Amino acid sequence: MESKFAITALGALAQATRLETFRLLVRREPDGVPAGELARLLDVPQNTMSAHLATLSRAGLIKSERQSRSIIYRADLDGLRALTLFLLKDCCNGATELCAPLIAELTPCCTPGAKLSS
């Protein structure tokens, strides 16, 4: 990932509704959430939610799929992975003892049934 894309992704997440939307979609993987339900769950007008979803999509953080009359939105886990790796790739200049606590804290979130504290 280039800096330009990281800046776009971070900029997309630097707004409360978009961040909340993205986090909700990450929690709802792999099923995704219909656009109307997202608007309802977050108590956002549908036209406003559409604009937020477009911003997150352009940033490579979410993707959509038409299913019948609904558009289902999902977190783009490849985009999340690329952004996370971009941010952490040079962590502590390779000093594993400094990065170990960060990695240890992230590991439980990928264990089935485990939850990270927010």
mmCIF file of N, CA and C in Angstrom:
data_model
loop_
_atom_site.group_PDB
_atom_site.id
_atom_site.type_symbol
_atom_site.label_atom_id
_atom_site.label_comp_id
_atom_site.label_asym_id
_atom_site.label_seq_id
_atom_site.Cartn_x
_atom_site.Cartn_y
_atom_site.Cartn_z
ATOM 1 N N MET A 1 0.853 -1.175 0.000
ATOM 2 C CA MET A 1 0.000 0.000 0.000
ATOM 3 C C MET A 1 0.896 1.234 0.000
ATOM 4 N N GLU A 2 0.531 2.169 -0.828
ATOM 5 C CA GLU A 2 1.264 3.422 -0.891
ATOM 6 C C GLU A 2 0.686 4.412 0.123
ATOM 7 N N SER A 3 1.488 5.397 0.472
ATOM 8 C CA SER A 3 1.046 6.419 1.425
ATOM 9 C C SER A 3 -0.253 7.080 0.984
ATOM 10 N N LYS A 4 -0.389 7.316 -0.315
ATOM 11 C CA LYS A 4 -1.587 7.978 -0.845
ATOM 12 C C LYS A 4 -2.854 7.202 -0.463
ATOM 13 N N PHE A 5 -2.819 5.877 -0.605
ATOM 14 C CA PHE A 5 -3.976 5.055 -0.283
ATOM 15 C C PHE A 5 -4.216 4.999 1.222
ATOM 16 N N ALA A 6 -3.140 4.945 1.997
ATOM 17 C CA ALA A 6 -3.281 4.947 3.456
ATOM 18 C C ALA A 6 -3.915 6.247 3.926
ATOM 19 N N ILE A 7 -3.506 7.357 3.351
ATOM 20 C CA ILE A 7 -4.067 8.658 3.722
ATOM 21 C C ILE A 7 -5.548 8.713 3.373
ATOM 22 N N THR A 8 -5.922 8.181 2.217
ATOM 23 C CA THR A 8 -7.325 8.148 1.824
ATOM 24 C C THR A 8 -8.136 7.287 2.789
ATOM 25 N N ALA A 9 -7.619 6.114 3.146
ATOM 26 C CA ALA A 9 -8.323 5.220 4.064
ATOM 27 C C ALA A 9 -8.444 5.840 5.448
ATOM 28 N N LEU A 10 -7.370 6.405 5.946
ATOM 29 C CA LEU A 10 -7.409 7.026 7.274
ATOM 30 C C LEU A 10 -8.335 8.235 7.277
ATOM 31 N N GLY A 11 -8.338 8.983 6.188
ATOM 32 C CA GLY A 11 -9.241 10.125 6.073
ATOM 33 C C GLY A 11 -10.698 9.681 6.083
ATOM 34 N N ALA A 12 -10.984 8.557 5.418
ATOM 35 C CA ALA A 12 -12.351 8.035 5.398
ATOM 36 C C ALA A 12 -12.800 7.621 6.795
ATOM 37 N N LEU A 13 -11.877 7.112 7.582
ATOM 38 C CA LEU A 13 -12.209 6.662 8.938
ATOM 39 C C LEU A 13 -12.198 7.796 9.961
ATOM 40 N N ALA A 14 -11.752 8.974 9.545
ATOM 41 C CA ALA A 14 -11.618 10.109 10.466
ATOM 42 C C ALA A 14 -12.918 10.890 10.601
ATOM 43 N N GLN A 15 -14.031 10.185 10.575
ATOM 44 C CA GLN A 15 -15.354 10.784 10.757
ATOM 45 C C GLN A 15 -16.169 9.758 11.532
ATOM 46 N N ALA A 16 -16.878 10.214 12.555
ATOM 47 C CA ALA A 16 -17.523 9.306 13.513
ATOM 48 C C ALA A 16 -18.474 8.293 12.861
ATOM 49 N N THR A 17 -19.348 8.723 11.983
ATOM 50 C CA THR A 17 -20.318 7.795 11.384
ATOM 51 C C THR A 17 -19.623 6.773 10.501
ATOM 52 N N ARG A 18 -18.628 7.222 9.732
ATOM 53 C CA ARG A 18 -17.912 6.275 8.870
ATOM 54 C C ARG A 18 -17.129 5.271 9.700
ATOM 55 N N LEU A 19 -16.493 5.717 10.765
ATOM 56 C CA LEU A 19 -15.753 4.801 11.629
ATOM 57 C C LEU A 19 -16.704 3.793 12.266
ATOM 58 N N GLU A 20 -17.824 4.264 12.762
ATOM 59 C CA GLU A 20 -18.827 3.389 13.363
ATOM 60 C C GLU A 20 -19.370 2.392 12.334
ATOM 61 N N THR A 21 -19.611 2.862 11.122
ATOM 62 C CA THR A 21 -20.097 1.998 10.041
ATOM 63 C C THR A 21 -19.078 0.917 9.730
ATOM 64 N N PHE A 22 -17.829 1.311 9.579
ATOM 65 C CA PHE A 22 -16.775 0.348 9.258
ATOM 66 C C PHE A 22 -16.636 -0.695 10.361
ATOM 67 N N ARG A 23 -16.630 -0.258 11.606
ATOM 68 C CA ARG A 23 -16.496 -1.196 12.727
ATOM 69 C C ARG A 23 -17.685 -2.157 12.768
ATOM 70 N N LEU A 24 -18.877 -1.656 12.485
ATOM 71 C CA LEU A 24 -20.062 -2.516 12.449
ATOM 72 C C LEU A 24 -19.927 -3.562 11.344
ATOM 73 N N LEU A 25 -19.468 -3.135 10.181
ATOM 74 C CA LEU A 25 -19.300 -4.081 9.073
ATOM 75 C C LEU A 25 -18.230 -5.127 9.372
ATOM 76 N N VAL A 26 -17.171 -4.740 10.057
ATOM 77 C CA VAL A 26 -16.133 -5.703 10.442
ATOM 78 C C VAL A 26 -16.736 -6.738 11.394
ATOM 79 N N ARG A 27 -17.547 -6.283 12.342
ATOM 80 C CA ARG A 27 -18.189 -7.214 13.281
ATOM 81 C C ARG A 27 -19.159 -8.155 12.574
ATOM 82 N N ARG A 28 -19.767 -7.713 11.498
ATOM 83 C CA ARG A 28 -20.790 -8.495 10.801
ATOM 84 C C ARG A 28 -20.223 -9.369 9.677
ATOM 85 N N GLU A 29 -18.897 -9.455 9.580
ATOM 86 C CA GLU A 29 -18.311 -10.340 8.575
ATOM 87 C C GLU A 29 -18.635 -11.780 8.932
ATOM 88 N N PRO A 30 -18.883 -12.639 7.975
ATOM 89 C CA PRO A 30 -18.830 -12.430 6.531
ATOM 90 C C PRO A 30 -20.191 -12.104 5.922
ATOM 91 N N ASP A 31 -21.226 -11.983 6.748
ATOM 92 C CA ASP A 31 -22.579 -11.820 6.212
ATOM 93 C C ASP A 31 -22.839 -10.457 5.587
ATOM 94 N N GLY A 32 -22.259 -9.393 6.148
ATOM 95 C CA GLY A 32 -22.525 -8.060 5.645
ATOM 96 C C GLY A 32 -23.853 -7.534 6.149
ATOM 97 N N VAL A 33 -24.179 -6.309 5.740
ATOM 98 C CA VAL A 33 -25.390 -5.638 6.203
ATOM 99 C C VAL A 33 -25.990 -4.872 5.027
ATOM 100 N N PRO A 34 -27.307 -4.986 4.819
ATOM 101 C CA PRO A 34 -27.947 -4.182 3.777
ATOM 102 C C PRO A 34 -27.842 -2.691 4.105
ATOM 103 N N ALA A 35 -27.779 -1.881 3.073
ATOM 104 C CA ALA A 35 -27.610 -0.432 3.245
ATOM 105 C C ALA A 35 -28.692 0.172 4.130
ATOM 106 N N GLY A 36 -29.939 -0.197 3.915
ATOM 107 C CA GLY A 36 -31.032 0.351 4.709
ATOM 108 C C GLY A 36 -30.918 -0.005 6.174
ATOM 109 N N GLU A 37 -30.472 -1.229 6.451
ATOM 110 C CA GLU A 37 -30.297 -1.648 7.848
ATOM 111 C C GLU A 37 -29.155 -0.883 8.505
ATOM 112 N N LEU A 38 -28.089 -0.632 7.750
ATOM 113 C CA LEU A 38 -26.981 0.177 8.285
ATOM 114 C C LEU A 38 -27.492 1.544 8.723
ATOM 115 N N ALA A 39 -28.257 2.182 7.847
ATOM 116 C CA ALA A 39 -28.808 3.506 8.160
ATOM 117 C C ALA A 39 -29.686 3.444 9.398
ATOM 118 N N ARG A 40 -30.497 2.406 9.493
ATOM 119 C CA ARG A 40 -31.392 2.262 10.643
ATOM 120 C C ARG A 40 -30.602 2.000 11.924
ATOM 121 N N LEU A 41 -29.642 1.077 11.868
ATOM 122 C CA LEU A 41 -28.864 0.721 13.047
ATOM 123 C C LEU A 41 -28.073 1.906 13.604
ATOM 124 N N LEU A 42 -27.588 2.747 12.701
ATOM 125 C CA LEU A 42 -26.766 3.878 13.120
ATOM 126 C C LEU A 42 -27.562 5.172 13.215
ATOM 127 N N ASP A 43 -28.870 5.084 12.951
ATOM 128 C CA ASP A 43 -29.773 6.234 13.029
ATOM 129 C C ASP A 43 -29.263 7.401 12.175
ATOM 130 N N VAL A 44 -29.008 7.066 10.902
ATOM 131 C CA VAL A 44 -28.501 8.033 9.934
ATOM 132 C C VAL A 44 -29.466 8.046 8.749
ATOM 133 N N PRO A 45 -29.810 9.209 8.218
ATOM 134 C CA PRO A 45 -30.665 9.242 7.027
ATOM 135 C C PRO A 45 -30.028 8.436 5.891
ATOM 136 N N GLN A 46 -30.869 7.772 5.085
ATOM 137 C CA GLN A 46 -30.342 6.891 4.043
ATOM 138 C C GLN A 46 -29.458 7.614 3.029
ATOM 139 N N ASN A 47 -29.808 8.847 2.658
ATOM 140 C CA ASN A 47 -28.968 9.552 1.685
ATOM 141 C C ASN A 47 -27.606 9.903 2.290
ATOM 142 N N THR A 48 -27.595 10.222 3.570
ATOM 143 C CA THR A 48 -26.322 10.502 4.257
ATOM 144 C C THR A 48 -25.491 9.231 4.355
ATOM 145 N N MET A 49 -26.147 8.115 4.687
ATOM 146 C CA MET A 49 -25.439 6.837 4.782
ATOM 147 C C MET A 49 -24.852 6.464 3.426
ATOM 148 N N SER A 50 -25.570 6.717 2.352
ATOM 149 C CA SER A 50 -25.060 6.424 1.009
ATOM 150 C C SER A 50 -23.770 7.185 0.736
ATOM 151 N N ALA A 51 -23.715 8.436 1.142
ATOM 152 C CA ALA A 51 -22.497 9.235 0.945
ATOM 153 C C ALA A 51 -21.342 8.668 1.766
ATOM 154 N N HIS A 52 -21.623 8.264 3.005
ATOM 155 C CA HIS A 52 -20.571 7.675 3.842
ATOM 156 C C HIS A 52 -20.078 6.352 3.253
ATOM 157 N N LEU A 53 -21.001 5.542 2.768
ATOM 158 C CA LEU A 53 -20.619 4.259 2.171
ATOM 159 C C LEU A 53 -19.780 4.464 0.910
ATOM 160 N N ALA A 54 -20.108 5.470 0.133
ATOM 161 C CA ALA A 54 -19.318 5.769 -1.064
ATOM 162 C C ALA A 54 -17.893 6.168 -0.697
ATOM 163 N N THR A 55 -17.750 6.962 0.356
ATOM 164 C CA THR A 55 -16.416 7.383 0.805
ATOM 165 C C THR A 55 -15.606 6.179 1.264
ATOM 166 N N LEU A 56 -16.218 5.294 2.054
ATOM 167 C CA LEU A 56 -15.516 4.103 2.540
ATOM 168 C C LEU A 56 -15.165 3.163 1.390
ATOM 169 N N SER A 57 -16.038 3.073 0.410
ATOM 170 C CA SER A 57 -15.788 2.224 -0.749
ATOM 171 C C SER A 57 -14.619 2.755 -1.586
ATOM 172 N N ARG A 58 -14.613 4.070 -1.853
ATOM 173 C CA ARG A 58 -13.508 4.676 -2.614
ATOM 174 C C ARG A 58 -12.170 4.505 -1.891
ATOM 175 N N ALA A 59 -12.230 4.435 -0.567
ATOM 176 C CA ALA A 59 -11.005 4.274 0.221
ATOM 177 C C ALA A 59 -10.532 2.818 0.273
ATOM 178 N N GLY A 60 -11.306 1.906 -0.307
ATOM 179 C CA GLY A 60 -10.910 0.500 -0.326
ATOM 180 C C GLY A 60 -11.168 -0.223 0.983
ATOM 181 N N LEU A 61 -12.086 0.300 1.794
ATOM 182 C CA LEU A 61 -12.351 -0.299 3.098
ATOM 183 C C LEU A 61 -13.617 -1.149 3.135
ATOM 184 N N ILE A 62 -14.523 -0.936 2.191
ATOM 185 C CA ILE A 62 -15.734 -1.743 2.121
ATOM 186 C C ILE A 62 -16.010 -2.109 0.673
ATOM 187 N N LYS A 63 -16.867 -3.103 0.499
ATOM 188 C CA LYS A 63 -17.307 -3.492 -0.836
ATOM 189 C C LYS A 63 -18.792 -3.788 -0.760
ATOM 190 N N SER A 64 -19.428 -3.753 -1.902
ATOM 191 C CA SER A 64 -20.871 -3.977 -1.934
ATOM 192 C C SER A 64 -21.206 -5.034 -2.970
ATOM 193 N N GLU A 65 -22.374 -5.647 -2.753
ATOM 194 C CA GLU A 65 -22.853 -6.670 -3.669
ATOM 195 C C GLU A 65 -24.379 -6.582 -3.722
ATOM 196 N N ARG A 66 -24.897 -6.541 -4.920
ATOM 197 C CA ARG A 66 -26.352 -6.507 -5.077
ATOM 198 C C ARG A 66 -26.892 -7.919 -4.885
ATOM 199 N N GLN A 67 -27.895 -8.026 -4.009
ATOM 200 C CA GLN A 67 -28.612 -9.280 -3.818
ATOM 201 C C GLN A 67 -30.091 -8.965 -3.948
ATOM 202 N N SER A 68 -30.641 -9.348 -5.072
ATOM 203 C CA SER A 68 -32.035 -9.047 -5.381
ATOM 204 C C SER A 68 -32.221 -7.533 -5.396
ATOM 205 N N ARG A 69 -33.064 -7.002 -4.519
ATOM 206 C CA ARG A 69 -33.305 -5.557 -4.497
ATOM 207 C C ARG A 69 -32.456 -4.831 -3.459
ATOM 208 N N SER A 70 -31.631 -5.565 -2.741
ATOM 209 C CA SER A 70 -30.805 -4.961 -1.689
ATOM 210 C C SER A 70 -29.347 -4.870 -2.119
ATOM 211 N N ILE A 71 -28.647 -3.925 -1.536
ATOM 212 C CA ILE A 71 -27.193 -3.849 -1.687
ATOM 213 C C ILE A 71 -26.620 -4.202 -0.328
ATOM 214 N N ILE A 72 -25.816 -5.254 -0.299
ATOM 215 C CA ILE A 72 -25.201 -5.729 0.932
ATOM 216 C C ILE A 72 -23.783 -5.171 0.993
ATOM 217 N N TYR A 73 -23.463 -4.547 2.107
ATOM 218 C CA TYR A 73 -22.122 -3.985 2.306
ATOM 219 C C TYR A 73 -21.337 -4.880 3.253
ATOM 220 N N ARG A 74 -20.063 -5.020 2.948
ATOM 221 C CA ARG A 74 -19.146 -5.812 3.766
ATOM 222 C C ARG A 74 -17.843 -5.047 3.935
ATOM 223 N N ALA A 75 -17.171 -5.329 5.029
ATOM 224 C CA ALA A 75 -15.828 -4.787 5.208
ATOM 225 C C ALA A 75 -14.925 -5.455 4.175
ATOM 226 N N ASP A 76 -14.050 -4.696 3.581
ATOM 227 C CA ASP A 76 -13.058 -5.252 2.664
ATOM 228 C C ASP A 76 -11.851 -5.627 3.515
ATOM 229 N N LEU A 77 -11.784 -6.891 3.906
ATOM 230 C CA LEU A 77 -10.731 -7.324 4.819
ATOM 231 C C LEU A 77 -9.348 -7.232 4.192
ATOM 232 N N ASP A 78 -9.266 -7.315 2.873
ATOM 233 C CA ASP A 78 -7.970 -7.124 2.210
ATOM 234 C C ASP A 78 -7.509 -5.674 2.370
ATOM 235 N N GLY A 79 -8.446 -4.735 2.248
ATOM 236 C CA GLY A 79 -8.111 -3.326 2.457
ATOM 237 C C GLY A 79 -7.696 -3.052 3.896
ATOM 238 N N LEU A 80 -8.423 -3.652 4.850
ATOM 239 C CA LEU A 80 -8.069 -3.499 6.264
ATOM 240 C C LEU A 80 -6.690 -4.082 6.539
ATOM 241 N N ARG A 81 -6.429 -5.250 5.976
ATOM 242 C CA ARG A 81 -5.125 -5.894 6.166
ATOM 243 C C ARG A 81 -4.007 -5.025 5.590
ATOM 244 N N ALA A 82 -4.219 -4.492 4.399
ATOM 245 C CA ALA A 82 -3.198 -3.659 3.765
ATOM 246 C C ALA A 82 -2.931 -2.405 4.586
ATOM 247 N N LEU A 83 -3.995 -1.773 5.092
ATOM 248 C CA LEU A 83 -3.816 -0.577 5.909
ATOM 249 C C LEU A 83 -3.091 -0.900 7.204
ATOM 250 N N THR A 84 -3.490 -1.979 7.855
ATOM 251 C CA THR A 84 -2.853 -2.381 9.113
ATOM 252 C C THR A 84 -1.377 -2.693 8.896
ATOM 253 N N LEU A 85 -1.074 -3.438 7.845
ATOM 254 C CA LEU A 85 0.326 -3.763 7.557
ATOM 255 C C LEU A 85 1.127 -2.516 7.218
ATOM 256 N N PHE A 86 0.518 -1.590 6.489
ATOM 257 C CA PHE A 86 1.200 -0.339 6.169
ATOM 258 C C PHE A 86 1.577 0.399 7.462
ATOM 259 N N LEU A 87 0.651 0.430 8.407
ATOM 260 C CA LEU A 87 0.891 1.151 9.654
ATOM 261 C C LEU A 87 1.905 0.445 10.553
ATOM 262 N N LEU A 88 1.943 -0.878 10.497
ATOM 263 C CA LEU A 88 2.769 -1.628 11.441
ATOM 264 C C LEU A 88 4.035 -2.236 10.850
ATOM 265 N N LYS A 89 4.193 -2.154 9.549
ATOM 266 C CA LYS A 89 5.292 -2.860 8.887
ATOM 267 C C LYS A 89 6.664 -2.526 9.476
ATOM 268 N N ASP A 90 6.910 -1.290 9.758
ATOM 269 C CA ASP A 90 8.215 -0.896 10.286
ATOM 270 C C ASP A 90 8.181 -0.712 11.798
ATOM 271 N N CYS A 91 7.244 -1.407 12.439
ATOM 272 C CA CYS A 91 7.038 -1.272 13.882
ATOM 273 C C CYS A 91 8.339 -1.417 14.657
ATOM 274 N N CYS A 92 8.645 -0.414 15.404
ATOM 275 C CA CYS A 92 9.773 -0.425 16.346
ATOM 276 C C CYS A 92 11.100 -0.770 15.683
ATOM 277 N N ASN A 93 11.197 -0.487 14.378
ATOM 278 C CA ASN A 93 12.436 -0.720 13.639
ATOM 279 C C ASN A 93 12.917 -2.167 13.786
ATOM 280 N N GLY A 94 11.961 -3.091 13.843
ATOM 281 C CA GLY A 94 12.310 -4.514 13.900
ATOM 282 C C GLY A 94 12.611 -5.046 15.285
ATOM 283 N N ALA A 95 12.445 -4.242 16.320
ATOM 284 C CA ALA A 95 12.694 -4.701 17.684
ATOM 285 C C ALA A 95 11.477 -5.500 18.159
ATOM 286 N N THR A 96 11.543 -6.818 17.981
ATOM 287 C CA THR A 96 10.385 -7.669 18.260
ATOM 288 C C THR A 96 9.900 -7.567 19.698
ATOM 289 N N GLU A 97 10.786 -7.321 20.632
ATOM 290 C CA GLU A 97 10.359 -7.219 22.032
ATOM 291 C C GLU A 97 9.450 -6.007 22.256
ATOM 292 N N LEU A 98 9.577 -4.985 21.415
ATOM 293 C CA LEU A 98 8.713 -3.814 21.528
ATOM 294 C C LEU A 98 7.369 -4.039 20.841
ATOM 295 N N CYS A 99 7.366 -4.820 19.770
ATOM 296 C CA CYS A 99 6.130 -5.087 19.033
ATOM 297 C C CYS A 99 5.336 -6.249 19.628
ATOM 298 N N ALA A 100 5.976 -7.102 20.394
ATOM 299 C CA ALA A 100 5.309 -8.299 20.924
ATOM 300 C C ALA A 100 4.018 -7.975 21.683
ATOM 301 N N PRO A 101 3.986 -6.943 22.544
ATOM 302 C CA PRO A 101 2.718 -6.659 23.243
ATOM 303 C C PRO A 101 1.589 -6.271 22.288
ATOM 304 N N LEU A 102 1.904 -5.550 21.225
ATOM 305 C CA LEU A 102 0.895 -5.168 20.241
ATOM 306 C C LEU A 102 0.345 -6.402 19.534
ATOM 307 N N ILE A 103 1.232 -7.270 19.111
ATOM 308 C CA ILE A 103 0.817 -8.492 18.425
ATOM 309 C C ILE A 103 0.012 -9.383 19.360
ATOM 310 N N ALA A 104 0.436 -9.488 20.614
ATOM 311 C CA ALA A 104 -0.289 -10.303 21.594
ATOM 312 C C ALA A 104 -1.697 -9.772 21.821
ATOM 313 N N GLU A 105 -1.855 -8.465 21.802
ATOM 314 C CA GLU A 105 -3.185 -7.884 22.004
ATOM 315 C C GLU A 105 -4.086 -8.091 20.791
ATOM 316 N N LEU A 106 -3.515 -8.122 19.601
ATOM 317 C CA LEU A 106 -4.296 -8.334 18.388
ATOM 318 C C LEU A 106 -4.671 -9.799 18.181
ATOM 319 N N THR A 107 -3.846 -10.711 18.619
ATOM 320 C CA THR A 107 -4.051 -12.132 18.362
ATOM 321 C C THR A 107 -5.392 -12.661 18.861
ATOM 322 N N PRO A 108 -5.854 -12.324 20.072
ATOM 323 C CA PRO A 108 -7.136 -12.879 20.539
ATOM 324 C C PRO A 108 -8.334 -12.491 19.675
ATOM 325 N N CYS A 109 -8.274 -11.375 18.971
ATOM 326 C CA CYS A 109 -9.425 -10.976 18.161
ATOM 327 C C CYS A 109 -9.647 -11.927 17.001
ATOM 328 N N CYS A 110 -8.652 -12.709 16.664
ATOM 329 C CA CYS A 110 -8.779 -13.642 15.549
ATOM 330 C C CYS A 110 -9.084 -15.057 16.023
ATOM 331 N N THR A 111 -9.242 -15.236 17.323
ATOM 332 C CA THR A 111 -9.596 -16.533 17.881
ATOM 333 C C THR A 111 -11.107 -16.644 17.885
ATOM 334 N N PRO A 112 -11.662 -17.735 17.378
ATOM 335 C CA PRO A 112 -13.122 -17.880 17.342
ATOM 336 C C PRO A 112 -13.758 -17.631 18.715
ATOM 337 N N GLY A 113 -14.773 -16.765 18.713
ATOM 338 C CA GLY A 113 -15.509 -16.473 19.935
ATOM 339 C C GLY A 113 -14.873 -15.427 20.832
ATOM 340 N N ALA A 114 -13.643 -15.005 20.525
ATOM 341 C CA ALA A 114 -12.952 -14.026 21.355
ATOM 342 C C ALA A 114 -13.326 -12.615 20.943
ATOM 343 N N LYS A 115 -13.265 -11.694 21.895
ATOM 344 C CA LYS A 115 -13.545 -10.289 21.603
ATOM 345 C C LYS A 115 -12.455 -9.440 22.220
ATOM 346 N N LEU A 116 -12.043 -8.416 21.489
ATOM 347 C CA LEU A 116 -11.098 -7.429 22.001
ATOM 348 C C LEU A 116 -11.870 -6.357 22.744
ATOM 349 N N SER A 117 -11.256 -5.787 23.746
ATOM 350 C CA SER A 117 -11.896 -4.633 24.383
ATOM 351 C C SER A 117 -11.747 -3.436 23.472
ATOM 352 N N SER A 118 -12.750 -2.555 23.451
ATOM 353 C CA SER A 118 -12.724 -1.406 22.543
ATOM 354 C C SER A 118 -11.953 -0.262 23.127
#
